[in-house]
Amino acid sequence: MTRFVLKRTGGALLVLLALSVVIYALFYLVPGDPARLACGERCNPAQIAQVREQLGLNESVVAQYLHFLQGLLVGRDSSGGAGLVLHCDAPCLGFSYQNDQQVTALLLERLPATLSLALGALVIWLVIGVGTGLLSALRRGGLTERALTVLTLAATGTPVFILGLLLLMAVCAYLQWLPFPTYVPLGDDPEQWAWNMLLPWVTLGFFESAKYARLSRSSTLETLAEDHIRTFRAYGVGERAIVTRHAVRGAVAPVIALSAVDFGTMIGGAVLTESLFGIPGLGKTLIDGVRVVDLPVVVGVVLAIGAAVVLAGVVADVLYAVADRRVVLA
């Protein structure tokens, strides 16, 4: 297992290095003036020249990337104008020229809101998706399976922003069970945090639960059709014991792996949900950065999202190996 984890970790580091090259080239080496894009249209020539110096755009392409990589690994110093030297600790993603703040600090400030959304949605899509899939597999051919299939198709075909708007109109406007959500940090008021995050959790969790229902259903049916399950039945082992001890265990492994990957993707992929409910997370930060052309913020968020997806892939591989030891030997 140790060798397996080290191998996956080494591969992830290589992917992250390649990812940093692609993202840097995509945003800083495209035609145009990155300094003007980063500074904004209202900057004068002196400010643009200062930004160009901070970004290292006066150096060669290789030196520019190495300067960028140095900031990620050990931090870097850059000129702030008038002889002022700005230090940025690792992982340094530069400075936002719209609010004069380090991008890393900005992302760390917005990360708790995104994690709150992703964790709550994870619980909901696992409970609804896996529960629906298992029940559908165990009631195969009956009315229950047909009803759950219709529910799954409805979740698959409903865009997340449509579902969110319907919930806002039904729960907040028509029924008035909840006030319109306003994000409250967990540390300020845990109860209000939970109530205001409930609709975003349900919106995102219900949308994601459809594929988990299909995956857990197919995995359960596949496991129940294996030879050792038929052998257990032939020896008179009870159906409940077969399902709980063997069928569920076989169906859980792919769900665990997919959950880790989806959670990593959700770190930056819940843009619509965050924008709809006004959650100040990474997705909304990305949209705001694109709108005002804050290039360091856009690069930082994209790189953070990519790193989260790569890390989630490693965690998924490890969890799958724990659930099924045959993966380690492959």
CSV table of C-alpha atoms in Angstrom, one decimal:
chain,number,residue,atom,x,y,z
A,1,MET,CA,0.0,0.0,0.0
A,2,THR,CA,2.9,2.4,0.8
A,3,ARG,CA,4.4,1.9,-2.6
A,4,PHE,CA,1.0,2.4,-4.2
A,5,VAL,CA,0.4,5.7,-2.4
A,6,LEU,CA,3.9,7.0,-3.2
A,7,LYS,CA,3.5,6.0,-6.9
A,8,ARG,CA,0.1,7.9,-7.1
A,9,THR,CA,1.6,10.9,-5.2
A,10,GLY,CA,4.6,11.1,-7.6
A,11,GLY,CA,2.3,11.0,-10.6
A,12,ALA,CA,0.1,13.7,-9.1
A,13,LEU,CA,3.1,16.0,-8.6
A,14,LEU,CA,4.1,15.6,-12.3
A,15,VAL,CA,0.5,16.4,-13.3
A,16,LEU,CA,0.5,19.5,-11.1
A,17,LEU,CA,3.8,20.6,-12.7
A,18,ALA,CA,2.3,20.2,-16.2
A,19,LEU,CA,-0.8,21.9,-15.1
A,20,SER,CA,1.1,25.0,-13.9
A,21,VAL,CA,2.9,25.2,-17.2
A,22,VAL,CA,-0.4,25.0,-19.2
A,23,ILE,CA,-2.2,27.6,-17.0
A,24,TYR,CA,0.7,30.0,-17.1
A,25,ALA,CA,1.0,29.7,-20.8
A,26,LEU,CA,-2.7,30.1,-21.3
A,27,PHE,CA,-3.0,33.3,-19.4
A,28,TYR,CA,0.4,35.0,-19.6
A,29,LEU,CA,1.8,34.0,-23.0
A,30,VAL,CA,-1.3,34.6,-25.1
A,31,PRO,CA,-1.3,37.5,-27.7
A,32,GLY,CA,-1.9,40.8,-26.0
A,33,ASP,CA,-0.5,42.6,-23.0
A,34,PRO,CA,-1.0,40.6,-19.8
A,35,ALA,CA,0.1,43.6,-17.7
A,36,ARG,CA,-2.7,45.7,-19.1
A,37,LEU,CA,-5.2,42.9,-18.6
A,38,ALA,CA,-4.0,42.4,-15.0
A,39,CYS,CA,-4.0,46.1,-14.1
A,40,GLY,CA,-7.3,47.0,-15.9
A,41,GLU,CA,-8.3,49.5,-18.5
A,42,ARG,CA,-8.1,52.5,-16.1
A,43,CYS,CA,-4.4,52.1,-15.4
A,44,ASN,CA,-2.0,54.7,-16.7
A,45,PRO,CA,1.3,53.8,-18.5
A,46,ALA,CA,3.3,54.1,-15.2
A,47,GLN,CA,1.0,51.6,-13.4
A,48,ILE,CA,1.1,49.2,-16.3
A,49,ALA,CA,4.9,49.3,-16.3
A,50,GLN,CA,4.9,48.6,-12.6
A,51,VAL,CA,2.6,45.6,-13.1
A,52,ARG,CA,4.8,44.4,-15.9
A,53,GLU,CA,7.8,44.5,-13.6
A,54,GLN,CA,5.9,42.7,-10.8
A,55,LEU,CA,4.9,39.9,-13.1
A,56,GLY,CA,8.4,39.6,-14.6
A,57,LEU,CA,7.2,40.2,-18.1
A,58,ASN,CA,10.4,42.0,-19.0
A,59,GLU,CA,12.3,38.7,-18.7
A,60,SER,CA,12.5,35.8,-21.1
A,61,VAL,CA,9.6,33.3,-21.3
A,62,VAL,CA,11.6,30.6,-19.4
A,63,ALA,CA,12.6,33.1,-16.7
A,64,GLN,CA,9.0,34.3,-16.3
A,65,TYR,CA,7.7,30.8,-15.7
A,66,LEU,CA,10.6,30.0,-13.3
A,67,HIS,CA,9.8,33.2,-11.4
A,68,PHE,CA,6.1,32.1,-11.3
A,69,LEU,CA,7.1,28.6,-10.1
A,70,GLN,CA,9.5,30.0,-7.5
A,71,GLY,CA,6.6,31.9,-6.0
A,72,LEU,CA,4.5,28.8,-5.8
A,73,LEU,CA,7.2,26.8,-4.1
A,74,VAL,CA,9.2,29.2,-1.9
A,75,GLY,CA,7.6,32.6,-2.3
A,76,ARG,CA,9.0,35.7,-4.0
A,77,ASP,CA,9.7,39.4,-3.7
A,78,SER,CA,8.5,41.9,-6.3
A,79,SER,CA,8.7,45.6,-6.7
A,80,GLY,CA,5.8,47.7,-5.4
A,81,GLY,CA,7.0,51.0,-6.9
A,82,ALA,CA,8.9,53.9,-5.2
A,83,GLY,CA,11.6,51.4,-4.0
A,84,LEU,CA,9.0,49.4,-2.1
A,85,VAL,CA,9.6,45.6,-2.1
A,86,LEU,CA,6.5,43.4,-1.7
A,87,HIS,CA,7.0,39.9,-0.2
A,88,CYS,CA,4.6,37.1,-1.1
A,89,ASP,CA,4.9,33.9,1.0
A,90,ALA,CA,4.6,30.5,-0.7
A,91,PRO,CA,2.3,29.4,-2.4
A,92,CYS,CA,2.4,32.9,-4.0
A,93,LEU,CA,-0.2,33.4,-6.6
A,94,GLY,CA,0.5,37.1,-7.0
A,95,PHE,CA,-1.5,40.2,-6.0
A,96,SER,CA,-5.0,41.2,-7.0
A,97,TYR,CA,-4.8,44.6,-8.6
A,98,GLN,CA,-8.5,45.3,-8.0
A,99,ASN,CA,-8.4,45.1,-4.2
A,100,ASP,CA,-4.6,45.2,-3.5
A,101,GLN,CA,-4.6,41.9,-1.7
A,102,GLN,CA,-2.5,38.7,-2.1
A,103,VAL,CA,-4.4,36.2,-4.2
A,104,THR,CA,-3.5,33.3,-1.8
A,105,ALA,CA,-5.0,35.2,1.2
A,106,LEU,CA,-8.1,36.0,-0.9
A,107,LEU,CA,-8.6,32.3,-1.8
A,108,LEU,CA,-8.1,31.2,1.8
A,109,GLU,CA,-10.7,33.7,2.8
A,110,ARG,CA,-13.2,32.3,0.3
A,111,LEU,CA,-12.4,28.6,0.7
A,112,PRO,CA,-14.4,28.0,3.9
A,113,ALA,CA,-17.7,29.0,2.1
A,114,THR,CA,-16.9,26.6,-0.8
A,115,LEU,CA,-16.0,23.8,1.6
A,116,SER,CA,-19.3,24.3,3.5
A,117,LEU,CA,-21.2,24.0,0.3
A,118,ALA,CA,-19.3,21.0,-1.0
A,119,LEU,CA,-19.4,19.0,2.3
A,120,GLY,CA,-23.1,19.5,2.8
A,121,ALA,CA,-23.9,18.6,-0.8
A,122,LEU,CA,-21.6,15.5,-0.5
A,123,VAL,CA,-23.7,14.2,2.4
A,124,ILE,CA,-27.0,14.8,0.6
A,125,TRP,CA,-25.9,13.2,-2.7
A,126,LEU,CA,-24.5,10.2,-1.0
A,127,VAL,CA,-27.6,9.6,1.2
A,128,ILE,CA,-30.1,10.2,-1.6
A,129,GLY,CA,-28.1,8.8,-4.5
A,130,VAL,CA,-26.7,5.6,-2.8
A,131,GLY,CA,-30.0,5.0,-1.0
A,132,THR,CA,-32.0,5.4,-4.1
A,133,GLY,CA,-29.7,3.1,-6.1
A,134,LEU,CA,-29.6,0.3,-3.6
A,135,LEU,CA,-33.4,0.4,-3.1
A,136,SER,CA,-33.9,0.4,-6.8
A,137,ALA,CA,-31.6,-2.6,-7.3
A,138,LEU,CA,-33.3,-4.6,-4.4
A,139,ARG,CA,-36.8,-3.8,-5.8
A,140,ARG,CA,-35.9,-4.5,-9.4
A,141,GLY,CA,-38.9,-4.8,-11.7
A,142,GLY,CA,-41.4,-3.4,-9.2
A,143,LEU,CA,-43.3,-0.1,-8.8
A,144,THR,CA,-40.6,1.2,-6.4
A,145,GLU,CA,-37.9,0.9,-9.1
A,146,ARG,CA,-40.0,2.7,-11.7
A,147,ALA,CA,-40.8,5.5,-9.3
A,148,LEU,CA,-37.1,5.9,-8.4
A,149,THR,CA,-36.1,5.8,-12.0
A,150,VAL,CA,-38.4,8.7,-12.8
A,151,LEU,CA,-37.0,10.6,-9.9
A,152,THR,CA,-33.5,9.9,-11.1
A,153,LEU,CA,-34.3,11.1,-14.6
A,154,ALA,CA,-35.9,14.2,-13.3
A,155,ALA,CA,-32.7,15.0,-11.3
A,156,THR,CA,-30.5,14.3,-14.3
A,157,GLY,CA,-32.5,16.6,-16.6
A,158,THR,CA,-33.0,19.5,-14.3
A,159,PRO,CA,-30.3,22.2,-14.6
A,160,VAL,CA,-28.9,23.2,-11.2
A,161,PHE,CA,-29.9,26.9,-11.6
A,162,ILE,CA,-33.5,25.9,-12.5
A,163,LEU,CA,-33.8,23.7,-9.5
A,164,GLY,CA,-32.3,26.4,-7.3
A,165,LEU,CA,-34.8,29.0,-8.6
A,166,LEU,CA,-37.7,26.7,-8.1
A,167,LEU,CA,-36.7,26.0,-4.5
A,168,LEU,CA,-36.2,29.7,-3.8
A,169,MET,CA,-39.7,30.5,-5.2
A,170,ALA,CA,-41.4,27.6,-3.5
A,171,VAL,CA,-39.7,27.5,-0.1
A,172,CYS,CA,-38.9,31.2,0.4
A,173,ALA,CA,-41.4,33.1,-1.6
A,174,TYR,CA,-44.6,31.0,-1.7
A,175,LEU,CA,-44.5,28.8,1.4
A,176,GLN,CA,-42.2,31.2,3.3
A,177,TRP,CA,-40.7,28.3,5.3
A,178,LEU,CA,-37.3,29.9,5.1
A,179,PRO,CA,-36.0,33.4,4.5
A,180,PHE,CA,-34.0,34.1,1.3
A,181,PRO,CA,-30.5,32.7,2.0
A,182,THR,CA,-27.8,35.0,3.1
A,183,TYR,CA,-24.4,33.5,3.8
A,184,VAL,CA,-23.4,33.5,7.4
A,185,PRO,CA,-19.9,32.2,8.4
A,186,LEU,CA,-20.0,29.1,10.5
A,187,GLY,CA,-17.9,30.7,13.3
A,188,ASP,CA,-20.3,33.6,13.6
A,189,ASP,CA,-23.6,31.7,14.1
A,190,PRO,CA,-23.6,27.9,13.4
A,191,GLU,CA,-27.4,27.7,13.4
A,192,GLN,CA,-27.9,30.5,10.9
A,193,TRP,CA,-25.1,29.1,8.8
A,194,ALA,CA,-26.9,25.8,8.6
A,195,TRP,CA,-30.3,27.3,7.8
A,196,ASN,CA,-28.9,29.6,5.1
A,197,MET,CA,-26.9,26.7,3.5
A,198,LEU,CA,-29.8,24.3,3.5
A,199,LEU,CA,-31.2,25.2,0.1
A,200,PRO,CA,-27.8,25.4,-1.6
A,201,TRP,CA,-27.0,21.9,-0.2
A,202,VAL,CA,-30.3,20.5,-1.4
A,203,THR,CA,-29.9,22.1,-4.9
A,204,LEU,CA,-26.4,20.8,-5.5
A,205,GLY,CA,-26.9,17.5,-3.7
A,206,PHE,CA,-30.1,16.6,-5.5
A,207,PHE,CA,-28.5,17.4,-8.9
A,208,GLU,CA,-25.4,15.3,-8.2
A,209,SER,CA,-27.4,12.4,-6.6
A,210,ALA,CA,-28.7,11.1,-10.0
A,211,LYS,CA,-25.4,9.6,-11.2
A,212,TYR,CA,-24.8,8.0,-7.8
A,213,ALA,CA,-28.2,6.4,-8.0
A,214,ARG,CA,-27.4,4.9,-11.4
A,215,LEU,CA,-23.9,3.9,-10.3
A,216,SER,CA,-24.9,2.3,-7.0
A,217,ARG,CA,-27.8,0.5,-8.7
A,218,SER,CA,-25.6,-1.0,-11.5
A,219,SER,CA,-22.8,-1.9,-9.1
A,220,THR,CA,-25.3,-3.7,-6.7
A,221,LEU,CA,-26.9,-5.6,-9.5
A,222,GLU,CA,-23.5,-6.6,-10.8
A,223,THR,CA,-22.4,-7.8,-7.4
A,224,LEU,CA,-25.6,-9.7,-6.8
A,225,ALA,CA,-25.1,-11.6,-10.1
A,226,GLU,CA,-21.6,-12.8,-9.2
A,227,ASP,CA,-20.9,-16.5,-8.6
A,228,HIS,CA,-20.0,-16.3,-4.9
A,229,ILE,CA,-23.4,-14.6,-4.2
A,230,ARG,CA,-25.2,-17.5,-5.9
A,231,THR,CA,-23.1,-19.9,-3.8
A,232,PHE,CA,-24.1,-18.1,-0.6
A,233,ARG,CA,-27.8,-18.4,-1.6
A,234,ALA,CA,-27.3,-22.1,-2.4
A,235,TYR,CA,-25.9,-22.7,1.1
A,236,GLY,CA,-29.0,-21.0,2.6
A,237,VAL,CA,-27.4,-17.7,3.7
A,238,GLY,CA,-30.1,-15.1,4.4
A,239,GLU,CA,-30.8,-12.4,1.8
A,240,ARG,CA,-30.3,-9.7,4.4
A,241,ALA,CA,-26.8,-11.0,5.3
A,242,ILE,CA,-25.9,-11.3,1.6
A,243,VAL,CA,-27.0,-7.7,0.9
A,244,THR,CA,-25.4,-6.0,3.9
A,245,ARG,CA,-22.1,-8.0,4.0
A,246,HIS,CA,-21.4,-8.6,0.4
A,247,ALA,CA,-23.5,-6.7,-2.1
A,248,VAL,CA,-23.3,-3.3,-0.4
A,249,ARG,CA,-19.6,-3.6,0.1
A,250,GLY,CA,-19.1,-4.4,-3.6
A,251,ALA,CA,-21.2,-1.4,-4.6
A,252,VAL,CA,-19.6,1.1,-2.3
A,253,ALA,CA,-16.1,1.0,-3.8
A,254,PRO,CA,-16.8,2.8,-7.0
A,255,VAL,CA,-19.1,5.3,-5.2
A,256,ILE,CA,-16.2,6.2,-2.8
A,257,ALA,CA,-13.8,6.8,-5.7
A,258,LEU,CA,-16.3,8.9,-7.6
A,259,SER,CA,-17.2,10.9,-4.5
A,260,ALA,CA,-13.6,11.9,-3.9
A,261,VAL,CA,-13.3,13.1,-7.5
A,262,ASP,CA,-16.6,15.0,-7.4
A,263,PHE,CA,-15.8,16.6,-4.2
A,264,GLY,CA,-12.5,17.9,-5.6
A,265,THR,CA,-14.3,19.2,-8.7
A,266,MET,CA,-16.9,20.8,-6.5
A,267,ILE,CA,-14.3,23.0,-4.9
A,268,GLY,CA,-14.4,25.3,-7.9
A,269,GLY,CA,-17.2,23.8,-10.0
A,270,ALA,CA,-20.2,25.1,-8.0
A,271,VAL,CA,-20.1,28.4,-9.8
A,272,LEU,CA,-23.8,28.5,-10.6
A,273,THR,CA,-24.9,27.5,-7.1
A,274,GLU,CA,-22.6,30.0,-5.5
A,275,SER,CA,-23.7,32.8,-7.8
A,276,LEU,CA,-27.4,32.0,-7.4
A,277,PHE,CA,-27.4,31.9,-3.6
A,278,GLY,CA,-24.8,34.7,-3.1
A,279,ILE,CA,-22.2,32.4,-1.5
A,280,PRO,CA,-18.8,34.1,-1.4
A,281,GLY,CA,-16.8,31.0,-2.5
A,282,LEU,CA,-14.1,30.2,-5.1
A,283,GLY,CA,-16.6,29.9,-7.9
A,284,LYS,CA,-18.1,33.3,-7.3
A,285,THR,CA,-14.5,34.7,-6.9
A,286,LEU,CA,-13.7,33.3,-10.3
A,287,ILE,CA,-16.7,34.9,-11.9
A,288,ASP,CA,-15.9,38.3,-10.2
A,289,GLY,CA,-12.3,38.1,-11.4
A,290,VAL,CA,-13.3,37.4,-15.0
A,291,ARG,CA,-15.8,40.2,-14.9
A,292,VAL,CA,-13.3,42.8,-13.9
A,293,VAL,CA,-10.4,41.1,-15.7
A,294,ASP,CA,-8.3,40.6,-12.5
A,295,LEU,CA,-5.8,38.2,-14.2
A,296,PRO,CA,-3.9,37.1,-11.0
A,297,VAL,CA,-7.1,36.1,-9.3
A,298,VAL,CA,-8.4,34.2,-12.3
A,299,VAL,CA,-5.0,32.3,-12.6
A,300,GLY,CA,-5.0,31.6,-8.9
A,301,VAL,CA,-8.5,30.2,-8.8
A,302,VAL,CA,-8.0,28.1,-11.9
A,303,LEU,CA,-4.8,26.7,-10.5
A,304,ALA,CA,-6.4,26.0,-7.1
A,305,ILE,CA,-9.3,24.2,-8.8
A,306,GLY,CA,-6.9,22.1,-10.9
A,307,ALA,CA,-4.8,21.2,-7.8
A,308,ALA,CA,-8.0,20.2,-5.9
A,309,VAL,CA,-9.1,17.9,-8.8
A,310,VAL,CA,-5.6,16.3,-9.0
A,311,LEU,CA,-5.5,15.8,-5.2
A,312,ALA,CA,-9.0,14.4,-5.2
A,313,GLY,CA,-7.9,11.9,-7.8
A,314,VAL,CA,-5.1,10.7,-5.6
A,315,VAL,CA,-7.5,10.4,-2.6
A,316,ALA,CA,-10.0,8.5,-4.8
A,317,ASP,CA,-7.3,6.0,-5.9
A,318,VAL,CA,-6.2,5.4,-2.3
A,319,LEU,CA,-9.8,5.0,-1.0
A,320,TYR,CA,-10.6,2.6,-3.9
A,321,ALA,CA,-7.5,0.6,-3.0
A,322,VAL,CA,-8.6,0.4,0.7
A,323,ALA,CA,-12.1,-0.8,-0.4
A,324,ASP,CA,-10.7,-3.3,-2.9
A,325,ARG,CA,-7.2,-4.5,-2.2
A,326,ARG,CA,-6.9,-6.0,-5.7
A,327,VAL,CA,-6.2,-2.5,-7.0
A,328,VAL,CA,-2.9,-2.4,-5.2
A,329,LEU,CA,-1.7,-5.5,-6.9
A,330,ALA,CA,-2.8,-4.4,-10.4
